[in-house]
Short mmCIF file of N, CA, C and O in Angstrom, two decimals:
data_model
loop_
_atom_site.label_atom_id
_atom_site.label_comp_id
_atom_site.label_asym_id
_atom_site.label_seq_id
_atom_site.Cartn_x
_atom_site.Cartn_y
_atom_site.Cartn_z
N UNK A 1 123.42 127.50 108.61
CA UNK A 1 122.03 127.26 108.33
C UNK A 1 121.50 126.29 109.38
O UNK A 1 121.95 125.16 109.61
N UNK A 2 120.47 126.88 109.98
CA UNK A 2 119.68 125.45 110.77
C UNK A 2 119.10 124.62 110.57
O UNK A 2 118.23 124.88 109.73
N UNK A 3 119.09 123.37 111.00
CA UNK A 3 119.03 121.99 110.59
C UNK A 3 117.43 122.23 111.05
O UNK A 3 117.32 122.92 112.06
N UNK A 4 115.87 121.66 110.30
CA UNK A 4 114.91 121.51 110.44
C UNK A 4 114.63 120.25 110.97
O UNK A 4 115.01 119.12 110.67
N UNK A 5 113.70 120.81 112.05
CA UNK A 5 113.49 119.46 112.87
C UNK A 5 112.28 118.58 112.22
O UNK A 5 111.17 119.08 112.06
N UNK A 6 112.51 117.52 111.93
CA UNK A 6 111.32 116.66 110.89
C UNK A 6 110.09 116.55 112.06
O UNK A 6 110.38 116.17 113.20
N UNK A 7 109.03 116.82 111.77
CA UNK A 7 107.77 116.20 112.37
C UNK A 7 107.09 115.23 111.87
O UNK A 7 106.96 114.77 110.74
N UNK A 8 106.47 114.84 113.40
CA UNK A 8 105.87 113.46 113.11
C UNK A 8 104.68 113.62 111.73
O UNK A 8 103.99 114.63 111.63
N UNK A 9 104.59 112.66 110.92
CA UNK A 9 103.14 112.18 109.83
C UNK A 9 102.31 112.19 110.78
O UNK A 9 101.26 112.79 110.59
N UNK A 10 102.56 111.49 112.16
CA UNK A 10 100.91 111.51 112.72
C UNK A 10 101.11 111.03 114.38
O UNK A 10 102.13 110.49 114.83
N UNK A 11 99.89 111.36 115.15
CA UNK A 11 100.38 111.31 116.11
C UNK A 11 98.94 110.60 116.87
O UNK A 11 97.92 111.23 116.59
N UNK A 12 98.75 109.55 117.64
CA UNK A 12 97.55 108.89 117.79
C UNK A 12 97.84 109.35 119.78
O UNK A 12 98.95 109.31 120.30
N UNK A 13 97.09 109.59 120.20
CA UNK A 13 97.25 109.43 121.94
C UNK A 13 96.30 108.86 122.48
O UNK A 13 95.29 108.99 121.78
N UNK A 14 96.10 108.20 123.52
CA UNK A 14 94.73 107.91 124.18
C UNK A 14 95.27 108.07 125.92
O UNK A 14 96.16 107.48 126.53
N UNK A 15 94.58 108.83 126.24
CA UNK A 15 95.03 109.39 127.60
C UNK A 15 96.66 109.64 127.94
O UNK A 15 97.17 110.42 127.14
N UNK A 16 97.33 109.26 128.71
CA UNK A 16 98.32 109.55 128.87
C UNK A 16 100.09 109.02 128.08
O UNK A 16 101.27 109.36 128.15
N UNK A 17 99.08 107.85 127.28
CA UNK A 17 99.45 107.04 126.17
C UNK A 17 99.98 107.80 124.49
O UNK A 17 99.16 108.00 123.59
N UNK A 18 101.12 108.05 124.40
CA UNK A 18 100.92 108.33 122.41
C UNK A 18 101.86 107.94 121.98
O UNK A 18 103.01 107.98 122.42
N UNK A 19 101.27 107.36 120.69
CA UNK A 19 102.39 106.68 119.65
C UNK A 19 102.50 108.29 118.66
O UNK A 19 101.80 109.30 118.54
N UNK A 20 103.72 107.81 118.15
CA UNK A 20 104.21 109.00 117.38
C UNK A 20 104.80 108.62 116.34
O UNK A 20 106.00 108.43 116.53
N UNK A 21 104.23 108.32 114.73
CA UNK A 21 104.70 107.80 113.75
C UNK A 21 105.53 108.99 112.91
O UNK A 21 105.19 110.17 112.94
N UNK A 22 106.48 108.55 112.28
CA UNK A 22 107.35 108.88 112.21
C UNK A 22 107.41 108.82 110.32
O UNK A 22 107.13 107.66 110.04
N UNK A 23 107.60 109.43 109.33
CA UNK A 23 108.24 108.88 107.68
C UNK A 23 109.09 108.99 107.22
O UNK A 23 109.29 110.16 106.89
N UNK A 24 109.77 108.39 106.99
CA UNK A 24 111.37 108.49 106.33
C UNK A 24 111.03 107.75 104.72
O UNK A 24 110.36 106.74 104.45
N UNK A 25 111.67 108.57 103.96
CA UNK A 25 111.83 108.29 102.19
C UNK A 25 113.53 107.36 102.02
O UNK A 25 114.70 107.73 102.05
N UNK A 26 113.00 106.33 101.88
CA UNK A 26 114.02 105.60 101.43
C UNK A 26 114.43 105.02 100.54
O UNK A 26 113.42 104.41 100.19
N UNK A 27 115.48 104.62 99.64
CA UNK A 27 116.01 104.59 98.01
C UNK A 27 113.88 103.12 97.77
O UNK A 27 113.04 102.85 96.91
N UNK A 28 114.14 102.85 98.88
CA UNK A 28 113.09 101.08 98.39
C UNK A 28 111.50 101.86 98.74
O UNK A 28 110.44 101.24 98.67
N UNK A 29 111.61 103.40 99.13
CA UNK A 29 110.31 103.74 99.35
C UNK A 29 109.95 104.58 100.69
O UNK A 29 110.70 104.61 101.67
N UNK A 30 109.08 105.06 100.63
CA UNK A 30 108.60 105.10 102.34
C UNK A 30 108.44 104.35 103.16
O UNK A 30 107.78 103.35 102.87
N UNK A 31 109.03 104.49 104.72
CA UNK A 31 108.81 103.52 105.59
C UNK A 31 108.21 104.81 106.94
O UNK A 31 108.22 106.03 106.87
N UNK A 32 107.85 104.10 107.80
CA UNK A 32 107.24 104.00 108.61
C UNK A 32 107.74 103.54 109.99
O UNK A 32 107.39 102.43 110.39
N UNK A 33 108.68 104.46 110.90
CA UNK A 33 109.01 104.28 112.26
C UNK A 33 108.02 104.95 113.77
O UNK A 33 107.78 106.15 113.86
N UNK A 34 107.57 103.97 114.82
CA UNK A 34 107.02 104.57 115.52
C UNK A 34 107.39 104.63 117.07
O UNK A 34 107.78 103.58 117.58
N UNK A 35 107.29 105.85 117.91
CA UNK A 35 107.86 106.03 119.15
C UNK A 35 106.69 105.32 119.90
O UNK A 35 105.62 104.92 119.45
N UNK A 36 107.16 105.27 121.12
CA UNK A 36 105.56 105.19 122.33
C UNK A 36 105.99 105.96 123.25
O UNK A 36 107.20 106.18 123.31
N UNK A 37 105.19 106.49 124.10
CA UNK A 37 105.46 107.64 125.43
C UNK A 37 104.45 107.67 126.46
O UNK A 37 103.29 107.93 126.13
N UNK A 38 104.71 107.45 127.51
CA UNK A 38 103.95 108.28 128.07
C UNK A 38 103.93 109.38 128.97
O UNK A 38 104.65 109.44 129.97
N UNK A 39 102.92 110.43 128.57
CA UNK A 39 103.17 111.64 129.34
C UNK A 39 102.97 111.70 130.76
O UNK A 39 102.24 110.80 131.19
N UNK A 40 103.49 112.65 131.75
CA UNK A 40 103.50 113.07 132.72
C UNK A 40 103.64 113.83 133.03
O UNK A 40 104.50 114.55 132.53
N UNK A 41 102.55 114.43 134.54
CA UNK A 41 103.61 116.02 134.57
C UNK A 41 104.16 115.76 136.39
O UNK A 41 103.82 115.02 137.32
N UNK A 42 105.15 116.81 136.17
CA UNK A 42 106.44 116.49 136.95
C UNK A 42 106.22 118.66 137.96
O UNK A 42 106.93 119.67 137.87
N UNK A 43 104.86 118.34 138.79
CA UNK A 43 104.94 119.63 139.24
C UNK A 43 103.96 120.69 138.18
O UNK A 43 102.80 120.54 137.80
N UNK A 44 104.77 121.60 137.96
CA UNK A 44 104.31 122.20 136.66
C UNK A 44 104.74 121.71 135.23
O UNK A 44 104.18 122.07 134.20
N UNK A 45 105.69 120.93 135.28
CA UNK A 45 106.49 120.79 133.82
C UNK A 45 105.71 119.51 133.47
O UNK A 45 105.32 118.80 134.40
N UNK A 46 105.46 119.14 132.10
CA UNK A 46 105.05 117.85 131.56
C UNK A 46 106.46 117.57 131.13
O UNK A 46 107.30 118.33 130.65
N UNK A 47 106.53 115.98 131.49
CA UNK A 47 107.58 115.27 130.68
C UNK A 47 106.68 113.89 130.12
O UNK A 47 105.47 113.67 130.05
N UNK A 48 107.90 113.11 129.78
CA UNK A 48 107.63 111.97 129.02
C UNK A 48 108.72 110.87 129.33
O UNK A 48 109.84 111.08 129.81
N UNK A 49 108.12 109.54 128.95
CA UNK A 49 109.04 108.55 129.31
C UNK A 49 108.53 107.19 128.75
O UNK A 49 107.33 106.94 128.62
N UNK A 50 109.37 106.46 128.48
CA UNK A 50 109.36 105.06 127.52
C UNK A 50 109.01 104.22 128.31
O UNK A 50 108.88 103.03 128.04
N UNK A 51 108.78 104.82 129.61
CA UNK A 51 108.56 103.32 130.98
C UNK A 51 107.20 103.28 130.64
O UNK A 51 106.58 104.32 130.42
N UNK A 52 106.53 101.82 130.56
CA UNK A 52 105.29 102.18 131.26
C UNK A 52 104.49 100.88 132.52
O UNK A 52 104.89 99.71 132.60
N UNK A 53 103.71 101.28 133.12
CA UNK A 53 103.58 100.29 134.16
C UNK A 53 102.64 99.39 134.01
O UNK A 53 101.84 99.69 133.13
N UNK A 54 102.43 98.28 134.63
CA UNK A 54 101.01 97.40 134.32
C UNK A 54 100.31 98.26 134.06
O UNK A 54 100.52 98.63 132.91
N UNK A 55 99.59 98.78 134.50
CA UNK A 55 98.02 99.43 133.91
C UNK A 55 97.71 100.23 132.44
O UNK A 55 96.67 100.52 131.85
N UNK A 56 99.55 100.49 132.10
CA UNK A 56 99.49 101.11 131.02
C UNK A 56 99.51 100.15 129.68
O UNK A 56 99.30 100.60 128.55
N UNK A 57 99.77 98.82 129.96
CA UNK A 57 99.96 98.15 129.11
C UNK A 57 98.65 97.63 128.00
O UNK A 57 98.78 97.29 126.83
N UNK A 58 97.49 97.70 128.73
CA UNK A 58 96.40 97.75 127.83
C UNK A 58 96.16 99.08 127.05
O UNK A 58 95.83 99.01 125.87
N UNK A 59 96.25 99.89 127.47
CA UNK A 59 96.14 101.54 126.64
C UNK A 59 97.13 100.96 125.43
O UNK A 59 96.84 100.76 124.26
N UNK A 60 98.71 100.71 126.27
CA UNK A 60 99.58 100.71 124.98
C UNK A 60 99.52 99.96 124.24
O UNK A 60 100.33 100.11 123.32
N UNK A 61 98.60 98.76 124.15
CA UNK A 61 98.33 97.81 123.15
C UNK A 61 97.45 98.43 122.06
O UNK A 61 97.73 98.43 120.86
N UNK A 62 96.45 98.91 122.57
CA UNK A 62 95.59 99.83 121.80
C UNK A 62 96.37 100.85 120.68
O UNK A 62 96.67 100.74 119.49
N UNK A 63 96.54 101.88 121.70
CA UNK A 63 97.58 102.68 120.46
C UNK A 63 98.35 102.35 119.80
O UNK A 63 98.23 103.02 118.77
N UNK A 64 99.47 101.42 119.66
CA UNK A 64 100.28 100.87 119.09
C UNK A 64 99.32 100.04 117.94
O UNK A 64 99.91 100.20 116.87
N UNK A 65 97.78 99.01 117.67
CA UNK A 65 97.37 98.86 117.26
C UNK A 65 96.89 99.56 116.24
O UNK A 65 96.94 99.21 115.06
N UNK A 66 96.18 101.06 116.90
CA UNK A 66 95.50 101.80 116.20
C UNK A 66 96.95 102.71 114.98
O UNK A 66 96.65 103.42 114.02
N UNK A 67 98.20 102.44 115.35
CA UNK A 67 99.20 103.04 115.02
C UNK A 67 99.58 101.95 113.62
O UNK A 67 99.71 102.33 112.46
N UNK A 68 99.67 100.89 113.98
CA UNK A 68 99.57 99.94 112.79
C UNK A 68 98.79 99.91 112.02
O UNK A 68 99.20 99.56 110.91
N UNK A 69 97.13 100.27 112.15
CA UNK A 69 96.61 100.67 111.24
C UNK A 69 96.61 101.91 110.39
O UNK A 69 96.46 101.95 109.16
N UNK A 70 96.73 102.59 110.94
CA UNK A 70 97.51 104.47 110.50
C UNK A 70 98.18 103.63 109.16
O UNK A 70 97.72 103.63 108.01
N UNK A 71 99.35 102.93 109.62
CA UNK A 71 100.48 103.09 108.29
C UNK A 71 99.82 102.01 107.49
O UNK A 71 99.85 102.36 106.31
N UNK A 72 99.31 100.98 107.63
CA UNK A 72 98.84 100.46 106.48
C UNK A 72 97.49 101.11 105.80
O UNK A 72 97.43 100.57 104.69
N UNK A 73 96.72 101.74 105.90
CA UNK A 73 95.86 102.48 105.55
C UNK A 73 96.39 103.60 104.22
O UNK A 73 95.93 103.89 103.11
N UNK A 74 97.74 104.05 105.14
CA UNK A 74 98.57 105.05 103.83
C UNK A 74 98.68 104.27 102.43
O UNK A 74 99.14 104.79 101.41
N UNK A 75 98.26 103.12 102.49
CA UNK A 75 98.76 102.41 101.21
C UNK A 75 100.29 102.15 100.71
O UNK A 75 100.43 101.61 99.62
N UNK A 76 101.47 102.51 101.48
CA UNK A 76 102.73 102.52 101.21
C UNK A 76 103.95 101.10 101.99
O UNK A 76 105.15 101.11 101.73
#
């Protein structure tokens, strides 16, 4: 049988910037894990990568913000 790949609850981007929240059910409740990325493309192929450079660091403050509000908003 194949193993189902869980998708993200939610996914916030702002330009080349996205957080990617994540829900896991745990015995104490739902919690709330989140990735950061940013995209690129590499030719024709888009990839992704956890680096990001000065200029990205204000975007990633943002999203990561707007990502903290996401999960407290859920009420959980």
């Amino acid at each position: 049988m194949a193993k189902t790949k869980q998708q993200p609850a939610h996914e916030i981007r702002m330009g080349a910037i996205k957080a990617t929240i994540w829900e896991n059910q745990t015995q104490t409740g739902t919690r709330h894990n989140v990735t950061v990325s940013r995209i690129y493309k590499d030719g024709e192929e888009w990839k992704q990568t956890e680096s990001f450079g000065r200029d990205d660091l204000p975007l990633l403050a943002k999203v990561v913000d707007l990502a903290h509000t996401w999960i407290f908003e859920q009420g959980v």
